[in-house]
Amino acid sequence: MKTIIVGGVAAGTSVAAKLRRNSEEEEIVLYEKGEYISYSTCGMPYFLGHEEISRTDLTPRDPEWFRKRFAMHIQTRHEVLSIDRENKHIEVHNLTSGERWKEGYDRLVLATGSFAVHPKIEGIQKSHVHVLKHMEDAVGLDSYIRQHQVQTAVIIGSGFIGLEILENLIKRGIQCQLIEAQNHLLPALDADMSIWLEDYLKEKKISFSVQEMVSEIDDKQIRCRSGYTADADLVIVAAGVAPETRLAREAGIEIGSTGAIKVDDQMQTSVPDILAVGDCAESWSIASGQPLYRPMGSTANKTGRIAGDVLGSSPASLRFEGVLGTGILKFFDLEVGFTGLSHRYAKKAGYDCELIHVIKENQSSYLSEARQMVIKALADRKTGKLLGVQIIGQKGVDKRLDVFVTAMTFGATVKDLFKLDLCYAPPFSTTKDPVMYTGMILTNAIYHNRRIILPEDLIGREEEYTIIDVRSASDFAKSHIPTAVNIPLAELRSKIDWLKKSDKPLVTHCNKGTTGNAAQNVLLNSGFSEVYNISGGYKNYSMTRRYMG
């Protein structure tokens, strides 16, 4: 049997390696259009900003390594032009010699990846405009910066790649401007979490603009539709990626609703003996069961391994069971991660959601190295299942996010989070870990009438509620909600009769939420029926009001 793999970065080489591990008889041929194979796409932004990282660090394996280790035939700079699905052959173009030929296969794997999106901008083809998608892009961009003594740069797009490039260009001493077309940075986040990222950029005096569309690129400047301009010796377009599906479309292979190639749990396409893996293939969400396109290197490696197992085993032991769409980035010393459904997606999909914010330290707060994290968690009121989580903080984000991912993958409910026997010692966590706190607050909100009100739902409607600030008088004096009355928790019980004179629903809050919940308990146990606690407390309210109010 002969398997041809089209594409040789993460997914394609994973297919080849797993197939060879399962079968010594299979003839394996891999064609890669580019010069490099099996390279670290995710490491390319750091290659730009770290002198100690070399090209060879990101390209540790070349075709010869694969030939020797796995006895397979790999050709770089070879483009597959077309697929004849009826006769089971492909047309190949050697980009170095110009030679073309047709080659037969028994099984074909499409690992064609994705391509960088180029918005319609006048001047986008100029020589100082770059993308960062392939290893050739990284090498070329690094060379351009060195040769042209770049002083100013504009990055178009604030997704993972845009933010990582921004950090690493700043580290090279380049004055940067970040421009985002959407109404908040890192659009994969909900807006009420992006504000924490935006606040961090402002603290670091990093220039950025949102809701700006670049319309023109000149030799030394960009111009937006609004008339805004910024100096730019260099322009990086980081406006996202789209699945590379030309071969599949021309061969009549079914394309999914996300625009990527539709596959089943064995990575099989609609055409027998043709599989698709990695960035060109459609996934589905474990949280919603709906089609999902979230290209990640981890998913590419996973789907490649599954396809290799399917091709090399009978019966195959691996199945693709979807993804949560987990992602994480580090921007200077800030960590930002998310998994599952966003709030806006869940609302659009019709879920009846419970939504809460948790603001907690990553470890015991009396340690000087402790840092605050903000967790936004979303659960289905009907089933109690966790639907999505977003976290921002300076330490411990990855640890908590991976716990949430694991729990969600196995169908955990909010009640299950408190049951987890997570590791504890002061340098590592708090006695009730932020993950457990998240489960506790969601459980109380869904099952025990401890209702939460979001800052965005309160802002502009404060007069409709009696708002009780249970912080100390000194904290209240520094800053407070204009309509709030200050009743510190220790005095609350003595004010019950006075509060009963109000015919408005009650809203309690402290600084982050915990004492506000204690006040909520006092009021509910004193006979009040409609009492809300502000999600994330005054800290979350004031941040939301500053950016979204």
XYZ file of C-alpha atoms in Angstrom:
549
model
C 0.000 0.000 0.000
C 1.151 3.517 -0.794
C 0.147 6.573 1.218
C 0.871 10.073 -0.067
C 0.747 12.959 2.395
C 0.319 16.504 1.105
C 1.898 18.924 3.578
C 4.774 18.400 5.970
C 4.541 20.708 8.972
C 2.931 19.484 12.232
C 0.034 17.326 11.042
C 1.606 15.787 7.947
C 4.777 14.604 9.642
C 2.714 13.289 12.572
C 0.705 11.141 10.135
C 3.878 9.791 8.564
C 5.590 9.014 11.869
C 2.592 7.222 13.411
C 1.891 5.278 10.214
C 5.465 4.034 10.104
C 5.360 3.053 13.777
C 2.353 0.875 12.998
C 3.505 -0.563 9.668
C 6.873 -1.409 8.105
C 5.273 -2.440 4.820
C 3.623 0.870 3.933
C 5.256 3.038 1.257
C 5.074 6.592 2.622
C 5.600 9.641 0.404
C 5.285 13.218 1.661
C 5.297 16.385 -0.437
C 5.804 19.808 1.126
C 5.491 22.995 -0.923
C 7.834 24.973 1.320
C 11.507 24.625 2.107
C 11.104 23.491 5.721
C 9.258 20.616 7.371
C 8.118 19.815 10.912
C 8.879 23.297 12.218
C 7.508 25.181 15.206
C 5.044 27.708 13.811
C 4.110 28.782 17.343
C 7.743 29.538 18.126
C 8.251 31.958 15.230
C 7.287 35.168 17.094
C 9.895 34.331 19.745
C 12.523 33.747 17.053
C 12.070 37.427 16.189
C 12.621 38.685 19.727
C 15.162 36.327 21.258
C 18.754 36.375 20.035
C 19.371 32.984 21.655
C 16.738 31.278 19.470
C 18.097 30.226 16.090
C 16.354 28.974 12.965
C 17.629 25.465 13.667
C 15.923 25.519 17.071
C 12.576 25.804 15.268
C 13.482 23.330 12.502
C 15.078 20.482 14.441
C 14.238 17.798 11.844
C 14.898 17.864 8.127
C 13.833 15.386 5.416
C 17.012 13.378 5.842
C 16.245 12.836 9.549
C 12.821 11.434 8.652
C 14.272 9.258 5.880
C 16.793 7.694 8.218
C 14.462 7.245 11.170
C 11.239 6.276 9.430
C 12.303 5.053 5.969
C 9.980 7.408 4.111
C 10.328 9.572 1.032
C 10.026 13.296 1.758
C 10.366 16.044 -0.836
C 10.325 19.741 -0.027
C 9.599 22.465 -2.582
C 7.178 20.111 -4.289
C 3.638 21.365 -4.818
C 0.685 19.055 -5.383
C -1.392 20.763 -8.070
C -4.455 18.539 -8.352
C -6.151 15.331 -7.279
C -7.766 12.829 -9.646
C -10.007 11.029 -7.171
C -11.426 8.610 -9.742
C -8.058 7.285 -10.915
C -6.392 7.866 -7.530
C -3.459 9.937 -8.628
C -2.099 13.441 -7.999
C -0.174 15.898 -10.139
C 3.105 17.060 -8.613
C 5.233 20.097 -9.490
C 8.907 20.269 -8.532
C 9.292 23.978 -7.768
C 13.074 23.816 -8.132
C 13.408 22.013 -11.482
C 9.997 22.828 -12.938
C 9.318 19.142 -13.640
C 5.697 17.894 -13.430
C 4.317 14.378 -13.185
C 1.358 12.278 -12.124
C 1.712 9.850 -9.257
C -0.669 7.182 -8.030
C -1.716 6.496 -4.437
C -3.734 3.981 -2.458
C -4.519 6.452 0.364
C -4.107 10.199 0.340
C -3.816 12.529 3.349
C -4.412 16.257 3.005
C -2.352 18.227 5.527
C -2.404 21.434 3.524
C -2.693 23.647 6.585
C -3.953 27.205 6.500
C -3.001 30.501 4.910
C -2.686 34.015 6.295
C -5.691 36.213 5.616
C -4.887 39.357 3.615
C -7.499 42.064 4.144
C -8.329 44.336 1.212
C -5.891 47.157 1.942
C -4.318 49.407 -0.649
C -0.551 48.874 -0.586
C -0.640 45.503 1.166
C 1.770 44.062 -1.426
C 4.542 46.546 -0.576
C 7.916 45.092 0.374
C 7.775 46.278 3.995
C 4.463 44.468 4.602
C 4.890 40.974 6.055
C 2.914 38.061 7.449
C 4.178 35.382 9.829
C 2.748 32.037 8.741
C 5.596 29.867 7.438
C 9.210 29.435 8.477
C 10.260 31.280 5.340
C 8.221 34.258 6.594
C 10.063 34.281 9.923
C 13.500 34.078 8.326
C 12.594 36.783 5.798
C 11.092 39.085 8.419
C 14.107 38.770 10.719
C 16.401 39.543 7.801
C 14.295 42.564 6.774
C 14.398 44.059 10.273
C 18.181 43.654 10.439
C 18.846 45.064 6.991
C 16.481 48.042 7.141
C 17.057 49.209 10.723
C 13.338 49.281 11.445
C 12.314 51.911 14.002
C 8.504 51.844 13.838
C 6.033 49.051 13.189
C 2.284 48.574 12.933
C 0.729 45.202 13.701
C -2.695 44.676 12.129
C -4.668 42.218 14.258
C -4.570 41.437 17.971
C -4.966 37.671 18.039
C -2.338 35.326 19.460
C 0.192 35.949 16.698
C -0.375 39.702 16.651
C 0.189 40.050 20.393
C 3.210 37.743 20.409
C 4.795 39.645 17.513
C 4.041 42.913 19.305
C 5.914 41.793 22.416
C 8.915 40.522 20.517
C 9.269 43.578 18.284
C 9.130 45.784 21.390
C 11.924 43.663 22.855
C 13.975 44.522 19.749
C 13.525 48.203 20.549
C 10.984 48.887 17.817
C 8.225 51.412 18.525
C 4.981 49.561 17.835
C 1.313 50.323 17.270
C -1.318 47.578 17.490
C -4.483 48.023 15.426
C -7.613 45.872 15.832
C -10.742 46.082 13.671
C -13.049 44.575 16.316
C -14.260 46.472 19.387
C -11.785 44.827 21.762
C -8.367 43.212 21.772
C -7.951 39.452 21.352
C -11.430 38.939 19.848
C -11.536 35.293 20.962
C -12.105 36.681 24.472
C -15.358 38.202 25.626
C -15.203 41.992 25.818
C -15.471 42.054 29.626
C -12.277 39.986 29.858
C -10.413 41.797 27.114
C -10.605 44.982 29.187
C -8.123 43.485 31.658
C -5.714 42.912 28.759
C -6.286 46.423 27.440
C -5.673 47.859 30.910
C -2.388 45.954 31.083
C -1.246 47.410 27.743
C -2.089 50.898 28.968
C -0.085 50.330 32.148
C 2.903 49.347 30.001
C 2.308 52.382 27.756
C 1.881 50.204 24.670
C -0.038 51.984 21.942
C -3.119 50.267 20.518
C -6.381 51.110 18.774
C -9.626 49.160 18.471
C -12.442 49.544 15.963
C -9.979 50.822 13.400
C -9.822 49.454 9.846
C -6.558 49.988 7.968
C -7.407 51.172 4.460
C -4.038 52.179 3.019
C -0.377 51.370 3.528
C 2.212 53.890 2.336
C 5.968 53.470 2.412
C 6.274 55.007 5.873
C 2.726 55.200 7.219
C -0.640 53.448 7.482
C -3.993 55.144 7.213
C -7.320 53.960 8.653
C -10.808 54.563 7.317
C -11.417 56.930 10.241
C -8.507 59.093 9.127
C -6.209 57.861 11.897
C -2.576 57.438 10.812
C 0.513 55.801 12.319
C 4.163 55.717 11.302
C 5.346 52.352 10.021
C 8.738 51.336 8.638
C 7.309 47.828 8.931
C 3.763 46.459 8.766
C 2.816 43.011 10.044
C -0.536 41.632 8.926
C -1.825 39.269 11.612
C -5.485 39.248 10.620
C -6.003 35.535 11.169
C -5.819 32.400 9.053
C -8.194 30.396 6.876
C -8.088 26.691 5.945
C -6.212 25.849 2.746
C -8.845 23.812 0.914
C -8.254 24.485 -2.798
C -7.184 20.926 -3.601
C -10.121 19.492 -1.690
C -12.674 21.801 -3.300
C -11.424 21.136 -6.811
C -11.557 17.385 -6.126
C -15.187 17.625 -4.974
C -14.434 16.802 -1.340
C -17.102 18.056 1.053
C -16.324 21.288 2.860
C -17.852 21.875 6.293
C -19.832 24.846 7.525
C -16.678 26.490 8.941
C -14.976 26.467 5.539
C -12.578 23.657 6.473
C -12.653 20.093 5.147
C -15.372 18.029 6.780
C -14.064 14.855 8.448
C -15.365 12.087 10.692
C -13.803 10.753 13.887
C -11.192 8.853 11.842
C -10.223 11.972 9.876
C -11.876 10.479 6.800
C -13.274 12.954 4.260
C -16.353 12.455 2.081
C -14.175 10.666 -0.497
C -12.994 7.124 0.349
C -9.262 6.765 0.993
C -8.741 10.523 1.351
C -8.160 11.858 4.867
C -7.616 15.412 6.106
C -5.732 16.555 9.194
C -4.479 19.700 10.904
C -5.407 23.260 10.017
C -7.239 22.324 6.816
C -9.643 19.999 8.644
C -12.798 20.941 10.514
C -13.147 20.045 14.181
C -16.166 20.048 16.460
C -16.701 21.415 19.920
C -16.819 19.075 22.883
C -18.848 21.717 24.701
C -21.567 22.259 22.078
C -21.152 19.403 19.619
C -21.174 21.941 16.781
C -18.563 22.317 13.998
C -15.564 24.383 15.062
C -12.504 25.779 13.327
C -9.785 26.523 15.844
C -6.381 25.778 14.242
C -3.762 24.923 16.842
C -0.458 23.090 16.679
C -1.584 20.719 19.419
C -4.699 19.755 17.441
C -2.656 19.324 14.265
C -0.353 16.867 16.009
C -3.301 15.024 17.543
C -5.258 14.646 14.299
C -2.104 13.604 12.465
C -1.457 10.858 14.989
C -5.057 9.649 14.720
C -4.880 9.493 10.921
C -1.579 7.608 11.073
C -3.150 5.093 13.431
C -6.213 4.709 11.200
C -4.028 4.073 8.148
C -1.636 1.716 9.894
C -3.879 -0.332 12.202
C -6.794 -2.672 11.718
C -8.872 -1.897 13.614
C -7.598 1.539 14.549
C -7.547 2.304 18.271
C -7.673 6.110 18.063
C -10.667 8.326 17.346
C -10.975 12.082 17.166
C -13.477 13.235 19.781
C -13.425 16.983 19.185
C -11.736 19.876 20.945
C -12.715 22.608 23.360
C -10.835 25.263 21.417
C -8.330 25.823 24.199
C -5.757 28.568 23.735
C -3.229 30.413 25.847
C -0.640 33.132 25.359
C 1.922 34.958 27.439
C 2.289 38.686 26.805
C 5.279 39.943 28.772
C 4.315 38.759 32.300
C 0.567 38.490 31.638
C -1.007 35.107 30.882
C -4.289 34.891 28.962
C -6.144 31.640 28.344
C -9.550 30.348 27.376
C -11.403 27.122 26.664
C -14.892 26.092 25.609
C -17.639 28.495 24.634
C -17.465 32.249 24.915
C -20.415 34.060 26.479
C -21.431 35.664 23.196
C -21.386 32.295 21.392
C -23.376 30.600 24.146
C -26.043 33.328 24.056
C -26.261 33.083 20.266
C -26.598 29.302 20.516
C -29.520 29.656 22.924
C -27.985 28.372 26.146
C -29.519 29.506 29.434
C -26.239 30.475 31.030
C -25.013 31.199 34.507
C -21.997 33.459 34.341
C -19.620 34.449 37.118
C -16.256 36.151 37.672
C -13.768 34.977 40.283
C -10.893 37.232 41.340
C -8.400 35.269 43.414
C -4.676 34.952 43.992
C -2.822 32.044 42.417
C -1.299 31.119 45.781
C -1.527 32.184 49.408
C -1.868 35.957 49.381
C 0.598 36.526 52.219
C 3.436 35.431 49.927
C 5.020 38.387 48.164
C 5.115 36.527 44.853
C 1.338 35.899 44.823
C -0.503 37.394 41.869
C -4.170 37.966 41.151
C -6.064 36.146 38.421
C -9.493 36.866 36.968
C -11.598 33.854 35.990
C -14.773 34.107 33.962
C -16.778 30.878 33.924
C -19.918 29.927 32.079
C -22.274 27.061 32.901
C -25.526 25.646 31.551
C -28.291 26.223 34.122
C -30.246 23.269 32.755
C -27.550 20.607 33.110
C -25.052 22.256 35.450
C -22.264 21.510 32.967
C -19.367 23.872 32.584
C -19.433 25.434 29.097
C -16.474 27.792 28.976
C -13.727 29.477 30.978
C -11.498 32.504 30.347
C -8.614 33.435 32.664
C -6.242 36.386 32.852
C -3.425 36.753 35.374
C 0.299 36.870 35.887
C 0.815 33.434 37.443
C -0.935 30.077 37.507
C -3.296 30.596 34.565
C -2.137 27.510 32.650
C -2.500 25.268 35.701
C -6.126 26.280 36.341
C -7.055 26.283 32.683
C -5.798 22.731 32.221
C -7.856 21.575 35.202
C -10.971 23.154 33.694
C -10.177 21.594 30.293
C -9.791 18.155 31.831
C -13.018 18.488 33.798
C -14.981 19.731 30.786
C -13.586 17.011 28.526
C -15.022 14.403 30.861
C -18.372 16.161 31.203
C -17.956 17.641 34.682
C -20.705 19.699 36.263
C -20.150 22.748 38.430
C -20.752 20.618 41.527
C -17.880 18.334 40.521
C -15.293 21.114 40.700
C -15.510 21.347 44.493
C -14.884 17.593 44.765
C -11.454 17.805 43.153
C -8.561 16.890 45.431
C -6.199 19.511 44.061
C -2.690 19.929 45.419
C -2.236 22.550 48.100
C 0.679 24.227 49.813
C 1.003 28.024 50.194
C 3.542 28.423 47.347
C 1.225 26.606 44.927
C -2.380 27.456 45.700
C -4.921 28.684 48.226
C -6.731 26.289 50.577
C -9.719 26.476 48.276
C -8.175 26.694 44.861
C -9.630 29.229 42.365
C -10.978 26.240 40.416
C -12.910 25.101 43.488
C -14.123 28.660 44.166
C -15.463 28.771 40.634
C -17.436 25.589 41.202
C -18.743 26.839 44.554
C -20.002 30.163 43.192
C -21.623 28.567 40.136
C -23.252 25.876 42.281
C -24.651 28.468 44.688
C -25.913 30.625 41.842
C -27.623 27.781 39.963
C -28.956 25.670 42.836
C -29.084 27.829 45.984
C -30.566 31.184 44.940
C -27.264 33.047 45.348
C -27.927 35.148 42.294
C -25.187 37.022 40.498
C -25.541 40.313 38.633
C -22.998 41.204 35.967
C -21.474 44.684 35.970
C -22.617 45.164 32.363
C -26.213 44.458 33.434
C -26.001 46.871 36.368
C -24.235 49.818 34.740
C -26.805 52.415 33.757
C -29.507 50.748 35.881
C -28.098 51.395 39.350
C -31.182 53.424 40.384
C -33.343 50.320 40.011
C -31.604 48.617 42.956
C -30.642 49.280 46.526
C -26.896 48.766 46.287
C -25.131 47.863 49.517
C -21.371 48.328 49.657
C -20.164 46.128 52.530
C -16.539 47.237 52.374
C -14.972 49.361 55.083
C -15.796 53.056 55.335
C -12.248 53.914 54.278
C -12.496 51.797 51.113
C -15.892 53.306 50.368
C -14.482 56.806 50.726
C -11.756 56.105 48.162
C -14.191 55.079 45.431
C -17.683 53.645 45.197
C -20.786 53.217 43.047
C -22.500 56.638 43.206
C -25.887 55.278 44.309
C -24.508 52.758 46.807
C -25.003 52.934 50.562
C -22.077 51.889 52.731
C -22.984 49.277 55.343
C -19.899 47.281 56.398
C -20.679 43.604 56.873
C -20.290 43.779 60.661
C -23.094 46.380 60.782
C -25.428 44.767 58.284
C -27.617 42.842 60.720
C -28.412 46.029 62.611
C -29.697 47.630 59.391
C -32.128 44.864 58.395
C -35.269 46.739 59.474
C -34.116 49.882 57.660
C -33.430 47.906 54.473
C -36.889 46.340 54.607
C -38.343 49.785 53.928
C -36.939 49.621 50.375
C -39.134 48.109 47.657
C -36.186 47.640 45.312
C -34.185 44.438 44.758
C -30.953 44.416 46.758
C -27.447 44.250 45.337
C -24.479 43.551 47.598
C -20.816 43.884 46.812
C -17.376 43.987 48.365
C -14.104 44.420 46.515
C -13.870 41.030 44.777
C -17.023 39.099 45.711
C -16.451 36.945 48.792
C -17.701 39.349 51.484
C -20.488 40.425 49.151
C -21.638 36.815 49.129
C -21.515 36.720 52.931
C -23.778 39.803 52.992
C -26.073 38.159 50.459
C -26.413 35.155 52.796
C -27.316 37.409 55.738
C -30.013 39.170 53.731
C -31.525 36.011 52.258
C -31.585 34.383 55.681
C -33.296 37.515 57.021
C -36.246 37.128 54.697
C -35.254 39.129 51.602
C -36.171 37.246 48.444
C -34.336 39.099 45.667
C -30.696 39.700 46.492
C -27.843 39.834 43.987
C -24.083 39.876 44.435
C -21.991 41.750 41.860
C -19.888 39.309 39.840
C -16.253 39.975 40.675
C -17.193 42.715 43.153
C -16.395 46.401 42.918
C -13.065 45.661 41.254
C -14.800 44.064 38.272
C -17.562 46.686 38.263
C -15.133 49.618 38.195
C -12.993 48.033 35.486
C -16.077 47.336 33.363
C -17.443 50.838 33.880
C -14.106 52.375 32.922
C -13.902 50.549 29.600
C -17.465 49.623 28.722
C -19.750 51.922 30.694
